[in-house]
Amino acid sequence: MSEAAQTLDGWYCLHDFRSIDWSSWKLLSSDERQAAINEFLGLLEKWTVTENAEQGSHALYSIVGQKADFMMMILRPTMEELNEIELEFNKTKLAEFTLPTYSYVSVVELSNYLAGESNEDPYQNPHVRSRLYPKLPQSKYSCFYPMDKRRQGNDNWYMLTMEERRNMMRSHGLIGRSYAGKVKQIITGSVGFDDYEWGVTLFSDDVLQFKKLVYEMRFDEVSARYGEFGSFFVGNLLDSDKLQNFFEIN
């Protein structure tokens, strides 16, 4: 049996994708729509208080294309808190006019493929903690996709030795690091939590960097031989200044 990679696990993560029933939304009076928007803004304020207390983080993006209208990405210390947030949103007036289109449940993860030997408790390392418990960037663009490692025939990632996997992941990681300062990447593990094994969320102020990064990684052996990818969701930052215009009907 091959040696399993050990992981460091941080905050739990929910990607919640929604479409809006615009036809029904338009039937509300402007005052009713504004009340629903204000209620949602109040919910975002609560999330911001939690983020400022470093007990979680969140990001909101409008999604381009027909897969969804917007995405809420939520990080919290426990799975129970994610469930509470999901329920709290579902009980709002705004939620009555949204249709769930996709969701993804995972936990922020770091593997030991690239870690060096150390007697230090990694959870006390400030750099490690900043990656396990991140404050989500308010970059102009985001990209999310789930992925698996292939396990078919001779291309079975899980039958490789630890040393083979570590060498390939080292090469794979060098590509990611070459985009430092251009793309912020958050890897979340979802084995046992959702349909794929990992979720990848990318943030950047230059949307073309997503295309460049993912394309370059296609040529790396980890992706070329062993990568299986789900749907991609790309979106624009939906901050408080843009929320009003997003939901407003003129």
mmCIF file of C-alpha atoms in Angstrom:
data_model
loop_
_atom_site.group_PDB
_atom_site.id
_atom_site.type_symbol
_atom_site.label_atom_id
_atom_site.label_comp_id
_atom_site.label_asym_id
_atom_site.label_seq_id
_atom_site.Cartn_x
_atom_site.Cartn_y
_atom_site.Cartn_z
ATOM 1 C CA MET A 1 0.000 0.000 0.000
ATOM 2 C CA SER A 2 1.367 3.426 -0.959
ATOM 3 C CA GLU A 3 1.961 5.956 1.793
ATOM 4 C CA ALA A 4 -0.913 8.442 2.104
ATOM 5 C CA ALA A 5 -0.113 12.133 2.122
ATOM 6 C CA GLN A 6 -0.770 13.801 5.455
ATOM 7 C CA THR A 7 -2.639 17.097 5.487
ATOM 8 C CA LEU A 8 -2.892 20.176 7.623
ATOM 9 C CA ASP A 9 -6.496 21.318 7.757
ATOM 10 C CA GLY A 10 -7.812 24.806 8.447
ATOM 11 C CA TRP A 11 -11.169 26.504 8.026
ATOM 12 C CA TYR A 12 -14.133 24.726 6.474
ATOM 13 C CA CYS A 13 -15.345 26.139 3.185
ATOM 14 C CA LEU A 14 -18.661 26.469 1.358
ATOM 15 C CA HIS A 15 -18.967 27.635 -2.234
ATOM 16 C CA ASP A 16 -22.663 28.458 -2.751
ATOM 17 C CA PHE A 17 -23.755 29.264 -6.319
ATOM 18 C CA ARG A 18 -27.169 30.822 -7.004
ATOM 19 C CA SER A 19 -29.200 31.947 -9.970
ATOM 20 C CA ILE A 20 -31.841 34.659 -9.629
ATOM 21 C CA ASP A 21 -35.458 34.297 -10.688
ATOM 22 C CA TRP A 22 -35.458 37.700 -12.357
ATOM 23 C CA SER A 23 -39.061 37.390 -13.584
ATOM 24 C CA SER A 24 -40.377 36.962 -10.046
ATOM 25 C CA TRP A 25 -37.938 39.536 -8.664
ATOM 26 C CA LYS A 26 -39.306 42.147 -11.089
ATOM 27 C CA LEU A 27 -42.854 41.602 -9.818
ATOM 28 C CA LEU A 28 -41.927 43.040 -6.403
ATOM 29 C CA SER A 29 -42.360 46.715 -5.755
ATOM 30 C CA SER A 30 -39.187 48.794 -5.559
ATOM 31 C CA ASP A 31 -39.694 49.118 -1.788
ATOM 32 C CA GLU A 32 -40.011 45.343 -1.376
ATOM 33 C CA ARG A 33 -36.877 44.756 -3.427
ATOM 34 C CA GLN A 34 -34.956 47.354 -1.436
ATOM 35 C CA ALA A 35 -36.045 45.773 1.856
ATOM 36 C CA ALA A 36 -34.752 42.398 0.647
ATOM 37 C CA ILE A 37 -31.458 43.953 -0.472
ATOM 38 C CA ASN A 38 -31.053 45.753 2.865
ATOM 39 C CA GLU A 39 -31.675 42.507 4.748
ATOM 40 C CA PHE A 40 -28.939 40.815 2.710
ATOM 41 C CA LEU A 41 -26.578 43.755 3.298
ATOM 42 C CA GLY A 42 -27.201 43.310 7.021
ATOM 43 C CA LEU A 43 -26.185 39.668 6.703
ATOM 44 C CA LEU A 44 -22.981 40.706 4.939
ATOM 45 C CA GLU A 45 -22.242 43.137 7.772
ATOM 46 C CA LYS A 46 -22.462 40.248 10.261
ATOM 47 C CA TRP A 47 -20.025 38.273 8.127
ATOM 48 C CA THR A 48 -17.672 41.251 8.056
ATOM 49 C CA VAL A 49 -17.727 41.484 11.875
ATOM 50 C CA THR A 50 -16.743 37.795 11.997
ATOM 51 C CA GLU A 51 -13.984 38.388 9.438
ATOM 52 C CA ASN A 52 -12.609 41.343 11.393
ATOM 53 C CA ALA A 53 -12.483 39.098 14.475
ATOM 54 C CA GLU A 54 -10.426 36.607 12.397
ATOM 55 C CA GLN A 55 -13.030 33.891 12.913
ATOM 56 C CA GLY A 56 -13.750 33.348 9.226
ATOM 57 C CA SER A 57 -13.861 35.074 5.877
ATOM 58 C CA HIS A 58 -16.134 35.498 2.872
ATOM 59 C CA ALA A 59 -16.168 36.646 -0.740
ATOM 60 C CA LEU A 60 -18.992 37.458 -3.136
ATOM 61 C CA TYR A 61 -18.692 37.316 -6.922
ATOM 62 C CA SER A 62 -21.102 37.686 -9.849
ATOM 63 C CA ILE A 63 -20.653 34.707 -12.180
ATOM 64 C CA VAL A 64 -20.200 35.153 -15.924
ATOM 65 C CA GLY A 65 -22.206 32.712 -18.059
ATOM 66 C CA GLN A 66 -25.326 30.655 -17.447
ATOM 67 C CA LYS A 67 -24.063 28.358 -14.660
ATOM 68 C CA ALA A 68 -25.056 30.836 -11.930
ATOM 69 C CA ASP A 69 -25.630 34.530 -11.261
ATOM 70 C CA PHE A 70 -23.509 34.868 -8.129
ATOM 71 C CA MET A 71 -21.281 32.913 -5.765
ATOM 72 C CA MET A 72 -20.882 33.190 -2.022
ATOM 73 C CA MET A 73 -17.624 31.693 -0.717
ATOM 74 C CA ILE A 74 -17.647 31.257 3.063
ATOM 75 C CA LEU A 75 -14.871 30.142 5.431
ATOM 76 C CA ARG A 76 -15.603 29.196 9.046
ATOM 77 C CA PRO A 77 -13.937 27.204 11.870
ATOM 78 C CA THR A 78 -16.650 24.514 11.954
ATOM 79 C CA MET A 79 -18.972 22.709 9.566
ATOM 80 C CA GLU A 80 -21.865 23.637 11.862
ATOM 81 C CA GLU A 81 -21.210 27.336 11.263
ATOM 82 C CA LEU A 82 -21.287 26.822 7.502
ATOM 83 C CA ASN A 83 -24.650 25.093 7.867
ATOM 84 C CA GLU A 84 -25.978 27.925 10.053
ATOM 85 C CA ILE A 85 -24.924 30.540 7.487
ATOM 86 C CA GLU A 86 -26.529 28.586 4.660
ATOM 87 C CA LEU A 87 -29.779 28.300 6.634
ATOM 88 C CA GLU A 88 -29.700 31.962 7.627
ATOM 89 C CA PHE A 89 -29.380 33.020 4.008
ATOM 90 C CA ASN A 90 -32.112 30.601 2.914
ATOM 91 C CA LYS A 91 -34.490 32.260 5.385
ATOM 92 C CA THR A 92 -33.975 35.738 3.923
ATOM 93 C CA LYS A 93 -36.441 37.370 1.539
ATOM 94 C CA LEU A 94 -33.786 37.535 -1.173
ATOM 95 C CA ALA A 95 -33.292 33.755 -1.051
ATOM 96 C CA GLU A 96 -36.929 33.277 -2.102
ATOM 97 C CA PHE A 97 -35.897 34.615 -5.507
ATOM 98 C CA THR A 98 -32.727 32.541 -5.907
ATOM 99 C CA LEU A 99 -32.279 29.037 -7.270
ATOM 100 C CA PRO A 100 -29.353 26.917 -6.014
ATOM 101 C CA THR A 101 -27.347 25.813 -9.058
ATOM 102 C CA TYR A 102 -24.202 24.307 -7.486
ATOM 103 C CA SER A 103 -22.405 24.043 -4.169
ATOM 104 C CA TYR A 104 -19.102 22.698 -2.944
ATOM 105 C CA VAL A 105 -18.119 21.690 0.610
ATOM 106 C CA SER A 106 -14.448 21.363 1.577
ATOM 107 C CA VAL A 107 -11.750 22.394 4.043
ATOM 108 C CA VAL A 108 -8.650 24.536 3.479
ATOM 109 C CA GLU A 109 -5.780 22.091 3.092
ATOM 110 C CA LEU A 110 -1.987 21.922 2.931
ATOM 111 C CA SER A 111 -0.333 18.580 2.131
ATOM 112 C CA ASN A 112 3.047 17.280 3.288
ATOM 113 C CA TYR A 113 4.326 16.750 -0.273
ATOM 114 C CA LEU A 114 6.332 19.977 -0.189
ATOM 115 C CA ALA A 115 6.891 20.266 3.543
ATOM 116 C CA GLY A 116 10.329 19.820 5.008
ATOM 117 C CA GLU A 117 11.155 17.866 8.133
ATOM 118 C CA SER A 118 10.654 19.916 11.260
ATOM 119 C CA ASN A 119 9.896 19.325 14.917
ATOM 120 C CA GLU A 120 7.963 22.575 15.033
ATOM 121 C CA ASP A 121 4.178 22.434 15.446
ATOM 122 C CA PRO A 122 3.076 23.645 11.988
ATOM 123 C CA TYR A 123 -0.134 25.091 13.379
ATOM 124 C CA GLN A 124 1.987 27.578 15.346
ATOM 125 C CA ASN A 125 3.905 28.716 12.263
ATOM 126 C CA PRO A 126 2.558 32.172 11.217
ATOM 127 C CA HIS A 127 3.075 31.442 7.504
ATOM 128 C CA VAL A 128 1.232 28.123 7.721
ATOM 129 C CA ARG A 129 -1.567 29.676 9.772
ATOM 130 C CA SER A 130 -2.051 32.451 7.216
ATOM 131 C CA ARG A 131 -2.607 29.783 4.556
ATOM 132 C CA LEU A 132 -4.897 27.575 6.645
ATOM 133 C CA TYR A 133 -6.978 30.462 7.988
ATOM 134 C CA PRO A 134 -6.842 33.002 5.155
ATOM 135 C CA LYS A 135 -8.632 36.282 4.724
ATOM 136 C CA LEU A 136 -10.093 35.984 1.255
ATOM 137 C CA PRO A 137 -8.721 38.651 -1.091
ATOM 138 C CA GLN A 138 -11.070 41.183 -2.655
ATOM 139 C CA SER A 139 -9.498 40.723 -6.077
ATOM 140 C CA LYS A 140 -11.361 41.863 -9.163
ATOM 141 C CA TYR A 141 -11.837 38.306 -10.441
ATOM 142 C CA SER A 142 -12.196 34.773 -9.112
ATOM 143 C CA CYS A 143 -12.121 31.321 -10.690
ATOM 144 C CA PHE A 144 -13.301 28.113 -9.018
ATOM 145 C CA TYR A 145 -13.073 24.515 -10.208
ATOM 146 C CA PRO A 146 -13.126 21.078 -8.557
ATOM 147 C CA MET A 147 -10.640 18.361 -9.482
ATOM 148 C CA ASP A 148 -9.601 14.751 -8.900
ATOM 149 C CA LYS A 149 -6.397 12.782 -9.272
ATOM 150 C CA ARG A 150 -6.895 10.078 -11.928
ATOM 151 C CA ARG A 151 -6.907 6.468 -10.791
ATOM 152 C CA GLN A 152 -7.272 4.464 -13.994
ATOM 153 C CA GLY A 153 -4.981 1.710 -15.315
ATOM 154 C CA ASN A 154 -1.347 2.796 -15.472
ATOM 155 C CA ASP A 155 -2.316 6.378 -14.634
ATOM 156 C CA ASN A 156 -3.319 5.761 -11.043
ATOM 157 C CA TRP A 157 -2.010 8.525 -8.798
ATOM 158 C CA TYR A 158 -2.717 6.518 -5.673
ATOM 159 C CA MET A 159 -0.512 3.609 -6.721
ATOM 160 C CA LEU A 160 2.586 5.806 -7.049
ATOM 161 C CA THR A 161 5.143 5.897 -4.263
ATOM 162 C CA MET A 162 5.365 8.886 -1.958
ATOM 163 C CA GLU A 163 8.705 9.850 -3.521
ATOM 164 C CA GLU A 164 7.259 9.789 -7.060
ATOM 165 C CA ARG A 165 4.299 11.921 -5.996
ATOM 166 C CA ARG A 166 6.497 14.322 -4.044
ATOM 167 C CA ASN A 167 8.836 14.876 -7.014
ATOM 168 C CA MET A 168 5.947 15.581 -9.369
ATOM 169 C CA MET A 169 4.212 17.891 -6.896
ATOM 170 C CA ARG A 170 7.463 19.808 -6.444
ATOM 171 C CA SER A 171 7.545 20.514 -10.189
ATOM 172 C CA HIS A 172 3.829 21.306 -10.162
ATOM 173 C CA GLY A 173 4.298 23.741 -7.291
ATOM 174 C CA LEU A 174 7.040 25.648 -9.103
ATOM 175 C CA ILE A 175 4.537 26.654 -11.789
ATOM 176 C CA GLY A 176 2.139 27.977 -9.176
ATOM 177 C CA ARG A 177 4.869 29.916 -7.416
ATOM 178 C CA SER A 178 5.854 31.572 -10.700
ATOM 179 C CA TYR A 179 2.474 33.336 -10.566
ATOM 180 C CA ALA A 180 3.082 34.761 -7.083
ATOM 181 C CA GLY A 181 1.843 38.332 -6.964
ATOM 182 C CA LYS A 182 -0.427 37.706 -9.958
ATOM 183 C CA VAL A 183 -2.701 34.940 -8.683
ATOM 184 C CA LYS A 184 -3.740 33.991 -5.155
ATOM 185 C CA GLN A 185 -4.581 30.291 -4.903
ATOM 186 C CA ILE A 186 -6.560 28.566 -2.154
ATOM 187 C CA ILE A 187 -6.705 24.772 -2.188
ATOM 188 C CA THR A 188 -9.503 23.069 -0.282
ATOM 189 C CA GLY A 189 -9.728 19.321 0.319
ATOM 190 C CA SER A 190 -13.062 17.593 -0.227
ATOM 191 C CA VAL A 191 -12.370 13.845 0.034
ATOM 192 C CA GLY A 192 -15.415 12.512 1.872
ATOM 193 C CA PHE A 193 -17.111 15.924 1.719
ATOM 194 C CA ASP A 194 -18.104 16.331 -1.934
ATOM 195 C CA ASP A 195 -18.025 14.724 -5.382
ATOM 196 C CA TYR A 196 -14.436 15.660 -6.230
ATOM 197 C CA GLU A 197 -11.269 15.444 -4.125
ATOM 198 C CA TRP A 198 -10.171 19.087 -4.175
ATOM 199 C CA GLY A 199 -11.543 22.514 -4.908
ATOM 200 C CA VAL A 200 -9.277 25.201 -6.371
ATOM 201 C CA THR A 201 -10.162 28.875 -5.990
ATOM 202 C CA LEU A 202 -8.050 31.462 -7.786
ATOM 203 C CA PHE A 203 -8.101 35.235 -7.251
ATOM 204 C CA SER A 204 -6.507 37.865 -9.468
ATOM 205 C CA ASP A 205 -6.837 41.452 -10.653
ATOM 206 C CA ASP A 206 -6.045 40.242 -14.185
ATOM 207 C CA VAL A 207 -8.555 37.657 -15.407
ATOM 208 C CA LEU A 208 -6.198 36.436 -18.166
ATOM 209 C CA GLN A 209 -3.837 35.072 -15.510
ATOM 210 C CA PHE A 210 -6.343 32.269 -14.837
ATOM 211 C CA LYS A 211 -6.103 31.130 -18.451
ATOM 212 C CA LYS A 212 -2.319 31.378 -18.483
ATOM 213 C CA LEU A 213 -1.853 29.514 -15.188
ATOM 214 C CA VAL A 214 -4.288 26.676 -15.904
ATOM 215 C CA TYR A 215 -2.972 26.266 -19.465
ATOM 216 C CA GLU A 216 0.646 26.114 -18.333
ATOM 217 C CA MET A 217 -0.213 23.543 -15.679
ATOM 218 C CA ARG A 218 -1.851 21.356 -18.346
ATOM 219 C CA PHE A 219 1.670 20.552 -19.587
ATOM 220 C CA ASP A 220 2.880 19.488 -16.155
ATOM 221 C CA GLU A 221 2.776 15.713 -15.618
ATOM 222 C CA VAL A 222 0.608 16.005 -12.504
ATOM 223 C CA SER A 223 -2.187 17.565 -14.586
ATOM 224 C CA ALA A 224 -1.421 16.015 -17.985
ATOM 225 C CA ARG A 225 -1.466 12.415 -16.737
ATOM 226 C CA TYR A 226 -3.317 12.521 -13.455
ATOM 227 C CA GLY A 227 -5.647 15.542 -13.456
ATOM 228 C CA GLU A 228 -9.454 15.267 -13.822
ATOM 229 C CA PHE A 229 -11.344 18.563 -13.776
ATOM 230 C CA GLY A 230 -14.943 19.578 -13.137
ATOM 231 C CA SER A 231 -16.771 22.715 -14.248
ATOM 232 C CA PHE A 232 -15.059 26.102 -14.128
ATOM 233 C CA PHE A 233 -16.819 29.156 -12.670
ATOM 234 C CA VAL A 234 -15.350 32.608 -13.290
ATOM 235 C CA GLY A 235 -16.714 35.828 -11.838
ATOM 236 C CA ASN A 236 -16.333 39.512 -11.079
ATOM 237 C CA LEU A 237 -16.043 40.935 -7.571
ATOM 238 C CA LEU A 238 -19.439 41.862 -6.150
ATOM 239 C CA ASP A 239 -18.566 44.313 -3.388
ATOM 240 C CA SER A 240 -21.038 46.430 -1.400
ATOM 241 C CA ASP A 241 -20.783 49.282 -3.912
ATOM 242 C CA LYS A 242 -21.872 46.994 -6.772
ATOM 243 C CA LEU A 243 -24.527 44.992 -4.908
ATOM 244 C CA GLN A 244 -27.188 47.667 -5.203
ATOM 245 C CA ASN A 245 -26.791 47.907 -8.975
ATOM 246 C CA PHE A 246 -26.637 44.120 -9.307
ATOM 247 C CA PHE A 247 -30.078 43.592 -7.742
ATOM 248 C CA GLU A 248 -31.692 46.861 -8.778
ATOM 249 C CA ILE A 249 -34.419 46.903 -11.454
ATOM 250 C CA ASN A 250 -34.569 50.184 -13.391
#
